[in-house]
Amino acid sequence: MSISSVAGGSSSYGFSMHGANCQCPACQALRSQAAPVSSAPASSSPQTANAAPPASAGDKAGNDASSQNSSGNAQTSQQTNAAAPKGPDGKPLNDAQQKEVEDLRSRDVDVRRHEAAHQAAGGALAGAASFTYQQGPDGKQYAIGGEVPIRLSQGSTPQETIQNAQTVRAAALAPSDPSGQDRAVAAEASQMEQQARAQQFQQQHGNQNLSPLQKMQQASDPAASQQAKGGNVDTYA
């Protein structure tokens, strides 16, 4: 506030507003003393030193892929362990035991195929197969040997004997890998065939040396003389 005018013996006071452009000493002093107020920027919330930066999209995709691979590897490992041979106690077999089981399985397949070939070729002259078994480390029984009985039968005529011998020889040699016993049976059948052929030749060409009585006996009972020379022989292949 300041006194604007004084007149005569009486005094009157008037009031004027002081603005920003007022050049009176008081306003200038006030303007020079007033400190400028600056707005400080809002401080961000403090971050701890251990806070991890946000993951980018690429990092997240890589983590997901790694997690899926780990899960897939775990499932594959579980399936492999489930398929691995186990012993009677349920414990997995070691490498040597697994190798033994694989060999026994292969041997079992070969033996059964071998004896099946004998039976198929032997027909009515072949009997049922029998097997020798061995227990593997996994507790299962595997065939490691076998045999099929084959009947070497003399026929009622030399020709029938020849046919039987040929069937037995074919049955003995039917497998792709005939054993020594198989070859022995085949040789025995070949010998029987040769004997039957000799008998057949004698019948066809030796009648001229027989007496009339011998010819009559042979004509009345031709099988009697053949059965007297041999019978049934069971052998194994």
PDB file of C-alpha atoms in Angstrom:
ATOM      1  CA  MET A   1       0.000   0.000   0.000  1.00  0.00           C
ATOM      2  CA  SER A   2       1.220   3.533  -0.766  1.00  0.00           C
ATOM      3  CA  ILE A   3      -0.097   7.135  -0.351  1.00  0.00           C
ATOM      4  CA  SER A   4      -1.140   8.305  -3.783  1.00  0.00           C
ATOM      5  CA  SER A   5      -2.030  12.024  -3.079  1.00  0.00           C
ATOM      6  CA  VAL A   6      -2.321  14.653  -0.329  1.00  0.00           C
ATOM      7  CA  ALA A   7      -4.527  17.925  -0.784  1.00  0.00           C
ATOM      8  CA  GLY A   8      -5.340  20.919   1.540  1.00  0.00           C
ATOM      9  CA  GLY A   9      -5.886  20.461   5.197  1.00  0.00           C
ATOM     10  CA  SER A  10      -7.814  17.259   4.902  1.00  0.00           C
ATOM     11  CA  SER A  11      -6.307  14.029   3.879  1.00  0.00           C
ATOM     12  CA  SER A  12      -7.777  11.351   1.659  1.00  0.00           C
ATOM     13  CA  TYR A  13      -6.236   7.941   0.848  1.00  0.00           C
ATOM     14  CA  GLY A  14      -6.577   6.014  -2.318  1.00  0.00           C
ATOM     15  CA  PHE A  15      -5.539   2.365  -3.039  1.00  0.00           C
ATOM     16  CA  SER A  16      -4.043   1.056  -6.202  1.00  0.00           C
ATOM     17  CA  MET A  17      -3.155  -2.537  -7.071  1.00  0.00           C
ATOM     18  CA  HIS A  18       0.475  -3.323  -7.764  1.00  0.00           C
ATOM     19  CA  GLY A  19       0.891  -5.601 -10.804  1.00  0.00           C
ATOM     20  CA  ALA A  20       3.684  -7.581 -12.379  1.00  0.00           C
ATOM     21  CA  ASN A  21       4.843  -4.503 -14.278  1.00  0.00           C
ATOM     22  CA  CYS A  22       4.825  -2.204 -11.255  1.00  0.00           C
ATOM     23  CA  GLN A  23       8.128  -0.347 -11.002  1.00  0.00           C
ATOM     24  CA  CYS A  24       7.797   0.855  -7.434  1.00  0.00           C
ATOM     25  CA  PRO A  25      10.762   0.060  -5.198  1.00  0.00           C
ATOM     26  CA  ALA A  26       8.684  -2.282  -3.035  1.00  0.00           C
ATOM     27  CA  CYS A  27       7.485  -4.440  -5.936  1.00  0.00           C
ATOM     28  CA  GLN A  28      10.952  -4.576  -7.430  1.00  0.00           C
ATOM     29  CA  ALA A  29      12.378  -5.665  -4.070  1.00  0.00           C
ATOM     30  CA  LEU A  30       9.729  -8.344  -3.716  1.00  0.00           C
ATOM     31  CA  ARG A  31      10.390  -9.633  -7.242  1.00  0.00           C
ATOM     32  CA  SER A  32      14.132  -9.794  -6.640  1.00  0.00           C
ATOM     33  CA  GLN A  33      13.658 -11.677  -3.350  1.00  0.00           C
ATOM     34  CA  ALA A  34      11.155 -14.210  -4.685  1.00  0.00           C
ATOM     35  CA  ALA A  35      12.998 -17.541  -5.511  1.00  0.00           C
ATOM     36  CA  PRO A  36      11.904 -19.329  -8.701  1.00  0.00           C
ATOM     37  CA  VAL A  37       9.934 -22.503  -7.992  1.00  0.00           C
ATOM     38  CA  SER A  38      10.936 -25.374 -10.287  1.00  0.00           C
ATOM     39  CA  SER A  39       8.921 -28.533 -10.507  1.00  0.00           C
ATOM     40  CA  ALA A  40      11.062 -31.545  -9.733  1.00  0.00           C
ATOM     41  CA  PRO A  41      10.457 -34.580 -11.944  1.00  0.00           C
ATOM     42  CA  ALA A  42       8.634 -37.361 -10.271  1.00  0.00           C
ATOM     43  CA  SER A  43      11.098 -39.894  -9.090  1.00  0.00           C
ATOM     44  CA  SER A  44      10.557 -43.419 -10.252  1.00  0.00           C
ATOM     45  CA  SER A  45      10.047 -46.166  -7.758  1.00  0.00           C
ATOM     46  CA  PRO A  46      13.359 -47.572  -6.572  1.00  0.00           C
ATOM     47  CA  GLN A  47      14.450 -50.901  -8.054  1.00  0.00           C
ATOM     48  CA  THR A  48      16.280 -53.474  -6.101  1.00  0.00           C
ATOM     49  CA  ALA A  49      19.676 -54.575  -7.332  1.00  0.00           C
ATOM     50  CA  ASN A  50      18.558 -58.208  -7.623  1.00  0.00           C
ATOM     51  CA  ALA A  51      15.475 -57.508  -9.737  1.00  0.00           C
ATOM     52  CA  ALA A  52      15.736 -59.368 -13.060  1.00  0.00           C
ATOM     53  CA  PRO A  53      14.976 -57.462 -16.244  1.00  0.00           C
ATOM     54  CA  PRO A  54      11.807 -58.518 -18.027  1.00  0.00           C
ATOM     55  CA  ALA A  55      12.306 -61.416 -20.435  1.00  0.00           C
ATOM     56  CA  SER A  56      12.071 -60.686 -24.101  1.00  0.00           C
ATOM     57  CA  ALA A  57       9.812 -62.669 -26.471  1.00  0.00           C
ATOM     58  CA  GLY A  58      12.821 -64.556 -27.889  1.00  0.00           C
ATOM     59  CA  ASP A  59      14.067 -65.603 -24.447  1.00  0.00           C
ATOM     60  CA  LYS A  60      10.600 -66.823 -23.481  1.00  0.00           C
ATOM     61  CA  ALA A  61      10.297 -68.911 -26.666  1.00  0.00           C
ATOM     62  CA  GLY A  62      13.747 -70.427 -26.055  1.00  0.00           C
ATOM     63  CA  ASN A  63      12.856 -71.326 -22.484  1.00  0.00           C
ATOM     64  CA  ASP A  64       9.620 -72.965 -23.630  1.00  0.00           C
ATOM     65  CA  ALA A  65      11.466 -75.016 -26.265  1.00  0.00           C
ATOM     66  CA  SER A  66      14.101 -76.114 -23.743  1.00  0.00           C
ATOM     67  CA  SER A  67      11.379 -77.150 -21.314  1.00  0.00           C
ATOM     68  CA  GLN A  68       9.617 -79.189 -24.010  1.00  0.00           C
ATOM     69  CA  ASN A  69      12.876 -80.919 -25.015  1.00  0.00           C
ATOM     70  CA  SER A  70      13.613 -81.840 -21.411  1.00  0.00           C
ATOM     71  CA  SER A  71      10.117 -83.244 -21.008  1.00  0.00           C
ATOM     72  CA  GLY A  72      10.411 -85.232 -24.235  1.00  0.00           C
ATOM     73  CA  ASN A  73      13.787 -86.666 -23.216  1.00  0.00           C
ATOM     74  CA  ALA A  74      12.364 -87.709 -19.859  1.00  0.00           C
ATOM     75  CA  GLN A  75       9.431 -89.496 -21.514  1.00  0.00           C
ATOM     76  CA  THR A  76      11.762 -91.286 -23.969  1.00  0.00           C
ATOM     77  CA  SER A  77      13.975 -92.410 -21.104  1.00  0.00           C
ATOM     78  CA  GLN A  78      10.981 -93.758 -19.210  1.00  0.00           C
ATOM     79  CA  GLN A  79       9.751 -95.680 -22.277  1.00  0.00           C
ATOM     80  CA  THR A  80      13.219 -97.149 -22.856  1.00  0.00           C
ATOM     81  CA  ASN A  81      13.465 -98.294 -19.249  1.00  0.00           C
ATOM     82  CA  ALA A  82       9.996 -99.845 -19.449  1.00  0.00           C
ATOM     83  CA  ALA A  83      10.907-101.799 -22.605  1.00  0.00           C
ATOM     84  CA  ALA A  84      14.270-103.018 -21.287  1.00  0.00           C
ATOM     85  CA  PRO A  85      14.314-106.708 -20.254  1.00  0.00           C
ATOM     86  CA  LYS A  86      14.016-107.330 -16.542  1.00  0.00           C
ATOM     87  CA  GLY A  87      14.919-110.260 -14.369  1.00  0.00           C
ATOM     88  CA  PRO A  88      12.473-112.366 -12.336  1.00  0.00           C
ATOM     89  CA  ASP A  89      12.997-109.915  -9.451  1.00  0.00           C
ATOM     90  CA  GLY A  90      11.866-106.988 -11.636  1.00  0.00           C
ATOM     91  CA  LYS A  91      15.307-105.368 -11.773  1.00  0.00           C
ATOM     92  CA  PRO A  92      16.715-104.286 -15.165  1.00  0.00           C
ATOM     93  CA  LEU A  93      19.277-106.638 -16.699  1.00  0.00           C
ATOM     94  CA  ASN A  94      22.844-105.538 -17.271  1.00  0.00           C
ATOM     95  CA  ASP A  95      24.393-105.400 -20.742  1.00  0.00           C
ATOM     96  CA  ALA A  96      25.763-108.962 -20.631  1.00  0.00           C
ATOM     97  CA  GLN A  97      22.422-110.376 -19.507  1.00  0.00           C
ATOM     98  CA  GLN A  98      20.526-108.448 -22.197  1.00  0.00           C
ATOM     99  CA  LYS A  99      22.933-109.841 -24.818  1.00  0.00           C
ATOM    100  CA  GLU A 100      22.281-113.376 -23.517  1.00  0.00           C
ATOM    101  CA  VAL A 101      18.520-112.859 -23.752  1.00  0.00           C
ATOM    102  CA  GLU A 102      18.835-111.618 -27.349  1.00  0.00           C
ATOM    103  CA  ASP A 103      20.903-114.696 -28.279  1.00  0.00           C
ATOM    104  CA  LEU A 104      18.387-117.041 -26.653  1.00  0.00           C
ATOM    105  CA  ARG A 105      15.491-115.384 -28.466  1.00  0.00           C
ATOM    106  CA  SER A 106      17.261-115.765 -31.793  1.00  0.00           C
ATOM    107  CA  ARG A 107      18.093-119.399 -31.030  1.00  0.00           C
ATOM    108  CA  ASP A 108      14.471-120.115 -30.045  1.00  0.00           C
ATOM    109  CA  VAL A 109      13.206-118.751 -33.367  1.00  0.00           C
ATOM    110  CA  ASP A 110      15.756-120.761 -35.376  1.00  0.00           C
ATOM    111  CA  VAL A 111      15.007-124.028 -33.548  1.00  0.00           C
ATOM    112  CA  ARG A 112      11.247-123.752 -33.990  1.00  0.00           C
ATOM    113  CA  ARG A 113      11.596-122.850 -37.673  1.00  0.00           C
ATOM    114  CA  HIS A 114      13.965-125.779 -38.177  1.00  0.00           C
ATOM    115  CA  GLU A 115      11.629-128.364 -36.653  1.00  0.00           C
ATOM    116  CA  ALA A 116       8.596-126.887 -38.425  1.00  0.00           C
ATOM    117  CA  ALA A 117      10.347-127.485 -41.746  1.00  0.00           C
ATOM    118  CA  HIS A 118      10.839-131.173 -40.829  1.00  0.00           C
ATOM    119  CA  GLN A 119       7.160-131.573 -39.944  1.00  0.00           C
ATOM    120  CA  ALA A 120       5.868-129.835 -43.058  1.00  0.00           C
ATOM    121  CA  ALA A 121       7.971-131.956 -45.423  1.00  0.00           C
ATOM    122  CA  GLY A 122       7.467-135.226 -43.515  1.00  0.00           C
ATOM    123  CA  GLY A 123       3.688-135.150 -43.698  1.00  0.00           C
ATOM    124  CA  ALA A 124       2.063-138.304 -42.249  1.00  0.00           C
ATOM    125  CA  LEU A 125       5.490-139.884 -41.627  1.00  0.00           C
ATOM    126  CA  ALA A 126       6.516-137.079 -39.212  1.00  0.00           C
ATOM    127  CA  GLY A 127       5.459-136.872 -35.583  1.00  0.00           C
ATOM    128  CA  ALA A 128       5.113-133.962 -33.161  1.00  0.00           C
ATOM    129  CA  ALA A 129       8.150-131.845 -32.373  1.00  0.00           C
ATOM    130  CA  SER A 130       9.713-131.866 -28.921  1.00  0.00           C
ATOM    131  CA  PHE A 131      12.077-129.223 -27.583  1.00  0.00           C
ATOM    132  CA  THR A 132      14.864-128.756 -25.062  1.00  0.00           C
ATOM    133  CA  TYR A 133      14.568-125.524 -23.083  1.00  0.00           C
ATOM    134  CA  GLN A 134      16.897-123.168 -21.239  1.00  0.00           C
ATOM    135  CA  GLN A 135      15.851-120.438 -18.827  1.00  0.00           C
ATOM    136  CA  GLY A 136      17.185-116.986 -19.635  1.00  0.00           C
ATOM    137  CA  PRO A 137      18.217-114.209 -17.244  1.00  0.00           C
ATOM    138  CA  ASP A 138      14.723-112.759 -17.686  1.00  0.00           C
ATOM    139  CA  GLY A 139      13.146-115.923 -16.260  1.00  0.00           C
ATOM    140  CA  LYS A 140      11.625-117.083 -19.561  1.00  0.00           C
ATOM    141  CA  GLN A 141      12.112-120.489 -21.208  1.00  0.00           C
ATOM    142  CA  TYR A 142      13.773-120.569 -24.643  1.00  0.00           C
ATOM    143  CA  ALA A 143      14.043-123.549 -26.995  1.00  0.00           C
ATOM    144  CA  ILE A 144      17.701-124.379 -27.662  1.00  0.00           C
ATOM    145  CA  GLY A 145      17.186-127.776 -29.325  1.00  0.00           C
ATOM    146  CA  GLY A 146      14.466-129.916 -30.835  1.00  0.00           C
ATOM    147  CA  GLU A 147      13.647-133.085 -32.724  1.00  0.00           C
ATOM    148  CA  VAL A 148      10.906-134.529 -34.900  1.00  0.00           C
ATOM    149  CA  PRO A 149      10.391-138.318 -35.136  1.00  0.00           C
ATOM    150  CA  ILE A 150      10.216-139.548 -38.739  1.00  0.00           C
ATOM    151  CA  ARG A 151       9.096-143.082 -39.586  1.00  0.00           C
ATOM    152  CA  LEU A 152      11.147-144.988 -42.136  1.00  0.00           C
ATOM    153  CA  SER A 153       8.441-147.358 -43.280  1.00  0.00           C
ATOM    154  CA  GLN A 154       8.672-150.324 -45.606  1.00  0.00           C
ATOM    155  CA  GLY A 155       5.813-150.219 -48.086  1.00  0.00           C
ATOM    156  CA  SER A 156       3.715-153.093 -49.326  1.00  0.00           C
ATOM    157  CA  THR A 157       5.589-152.854 -52.618  1.00  0.00           C
ATOM    158  CA  PRO A 158       9.100-151.709 -53.553  1.00  0.00           C
ATOM    159  CA  GLN A 159       7.603-148.669 -55.236  1.00  0.00           C
ATOM    160  CA  GLU A 160       5.786-147.630 -52.042  1.00  0.00           C
ATOM    161  CA  THR A 161       8.986-148.119 -50.073  1.00  0.00           C
ATOM    162  CA  ILE A 162      10.820-145.918 -52.559  1.00  0.00           C
ATOM    163  CA  GLN A 163       8.230-143.164 -52.118  1.00  0.00           C
ATOM    164  CA  ASN A 164       8.421-143.363 -48.323  1.00  0.00           C
ATOM    165  CA  ALA A 165      12.214-143.180 -48.414  1.00  0.00           C
ATOM    166  CA  GLN A 166      12.121-140.148 -50.689  1.00  0.00           C
ATOM    167  CA  THR A 167       9.662-138.395 -48.366  1.00  0.00           C
ATOM    168  CA  VAL A 168      11.849-139.091 -45.316  1.00  0.00           C
ATOM    169  CA  ARG A 169      14.965-137.834 -47.097  1.00  0.00           C
ATOM    170  CA  ALA A 170      13.175-134.637 -48.171  1.00  0.00           C
ATOM    171  CA  ALA A 171      11.931-134.077 -44.605  1.00  0.00           C
ATOM    172  CA  ALA A 172      15.402-134.588 -43.150  1.00  0.00           C
ATOM    173  CA  LEU A 173      16.945-132.048 -45.531  1.00  0.00           C
ATOM    174  CA  ALA A 174      14.021-129.573 -45.480  1.00  0.00           C
ATOM    175  CA  PRO A 175      15.618-126.955 -43.155  1.00  0.00           C
ATOM    176  CA  SER A 176      17.989-124.482 -44.730  1.00  0.00           C
ATOM    177  CA  ASP A 177      20.659-125.580 -42.231  1.00  0.00           C
ATOM    178  CA  PRO A 178      20.355-129.370 -41.804  1.00  0.00           C
ATOM    179  CA  SER A 179      22.232-130.739 -38.818  1.00  0.00           C
ATOM    180  CA  GLY A 180      24.522-133.765 -38.739  1.00  0.00           C
ATOM    181  CA  GLN A 181      21.640-135.872 -37.446  1.00  0.00           C
ATOM    182  CA  ASP A 182      19.448-134.624 -40.296  1.00  0.00           C
ATOM    183  CA  ARG A 183      22.040-135.729 -42.841  1.00  0.00           C
ATOM    184  CA  ALA A 184      22.355-139.122 -41.148  1.00  0.00           C
ATOM    185  CA  VAL A 185      18.586-139.678 -41.450  1.00  0.00           C
ATOM    186  CA  ALA A 186      18.705-138.638 -45.100  1.00  0.00           C
ATOM    187  CA  ALA A 187      21.514-141.129 -45.740  1.00  0.00           C
ATOM    188  CA  GLU A 188      19.523-143.897 -44.058  1.00  0.00           C
ATOM    189  CA  ALA A 189      16.503-143.098 -46.228  1.00  0.00           C
ATOM    190  CA  SER A 190      18.687-143.169 -49.358  1.00  0.00           C
ATOM    191  CA  GLN A 191      19.963-146.609 -48.383  1.00  0.00           C
ATOM    192  CA  MET A 192      16.408-147.867 -47.932  1.00  0.00           C
ATOM    193  CA  GLU A 193      15.511-146.483 -51.353  1.00  0.00           C
ATOM    194  CA  GLN A 194      18.423-148.319 -52.980  1.00  0.00           C
ATOM    195  CA  GLN A 195      17.349-151.578 -51.384  1.00  0.00           C
ATOM    196  CA  ALA A 196      13.782-151.079 -52.574  1.00  0.00           C
ATOM    197  CA  ARG A 197      14.990-150.391 -56.109  1.00  0.00           C
ATOM    198  CA  ALA A 198      17.038-153.576 -56.050  1.00  0.00           C
ATOM    199  CA  GLN A 199      13.967-155.490 -54.968  1.00  0.00           C
ATOM    200  CA  GLN A 200      11.960-153.843 -57.696  1.00  0.00           C
ATOM    201  CA  PHE A 201      14.567-154.781 -60.294  1.00  0.00           C
ATOM    202  CA  GLN A 202      14.598-158.365 -59.075  1.00  0.00           C
ATOM    203  CA  GLN A 203      10.833-158.547 -59.344  1.00  0.00           C
ATOM    204  CA  GLN A 204      10.857-157.159 -62.848  1.00  0.00           C
ATOM    205  CA  HIS A 205      13.798-159.201 -64.192  1.00  0.00           C
ATOM    206  CA  GLY A 206      14.267-162.128 -61.880  1.00  0.00           C
ATOM    207  CA  ASN A 207      11.009-163.940 -62.434  1.00  0.00           C
ATOM    208  CA  GLN A 208      12.546-166.047 -65.188  1.00  0.00           C
ATOM    209  CA  ASN A 209      14.826-167.676 -62.599  1.00  0.00           C
ATOM    210  CA  LEU A 210      11.941-168.621 -60.285  1.00  0.00           C
ATOM    211  CA  SER A 211      10.315-171.999 -60.294  1.00  0.00           C
ATOM    212  CA  PRO A 212       6.638-172.235 -61.213  1.00  0.00           C
ATOM    213  CA  LEU A 213       5.790-172.804 -57.539  1.00  0.00           C
ATOM    214  CA  GLN A 214       7.713-169.650 -56.437  1.00  0.00           C
ATOM    215  CA  LYS A 215       5.963-167.640 -59.119  1.00  0.00           C
ATOM    216  CA  MET A 216       2.574-168.854 -57.879  1.00  0.00           C
ATOM    217  CA  GLN A 217       3.455-167.958 -54.236  1.00  0.00           C
ATOM    218  CA  GLN A 218       4.647-164.486 -55.223  1.00  0.00           C
ATOM    219  CA  ALA A 219       1.532-163.856 -57.291  1.00  0.00           C
ATOM    220  CA  SER A 220      -0.804-164.974 -54.484  1.00  0.00           C
ATOM    221  CA  ASP A 221       0.874-162.857 -51.737  1.00  0.00           C
ATOM    222  CA  PRO A 222       3.334-160.302 -53.132  1.00  0.00           C
ATOM    223  CA  ALA A 223       3.431-158.257 -49.904  1.00  0.00           C
ATOM    224  CA  ALA A 224       4.519-161.133 -47.682  1.00  0.00           C
ATOM    225  CA  SER A 225       8.028-161.276 -49.011  1.00  0.00           C
ATOM    226  CA  GLN A 226       8.392-157.468 -48.804  1.00  0.00           C
ATOM    227  CA  GLN A 227       7.249-157.164 -45.198  1.00  0.00           C
ATOM    228  CA  ALA A 228       9.563-159.963 -44.170  1.00  0.00           C
ATOM    229  CA  LYS A 229      12.525-157.905 -45.340  1.00  0.00           C
ATOM    230  CA  GLY A 230      11.858-154.813 -43.232  1.00  0.00           C
ATOM    231  CA  GLY A 231       9.466-152.866 -41.042  1.00  0.00           C
ATOM    232  CA  ASN A 232       9.018-149.451 -39.493  1.00  0.00           C
ATOM    233  CA  VAL A 233      12.007-147.579 -38.086  1.00  0.00           C
ATOM    234  CA  ASP A 234      11.547-144.396 -36.095  1.00  0.00           C
ATOM    235  CA  THR A 235      14.447-141.998 -36.446  1.00  0.00           C
ATOM    236  CA  TYR A 236      14.869-138.360 -35.414  1.00  0.00           C
ATOM    237  CA  ALA A 237      15.793-135.268 -37.349  1.00  0.00           C
TER     238      ALA A 237
END
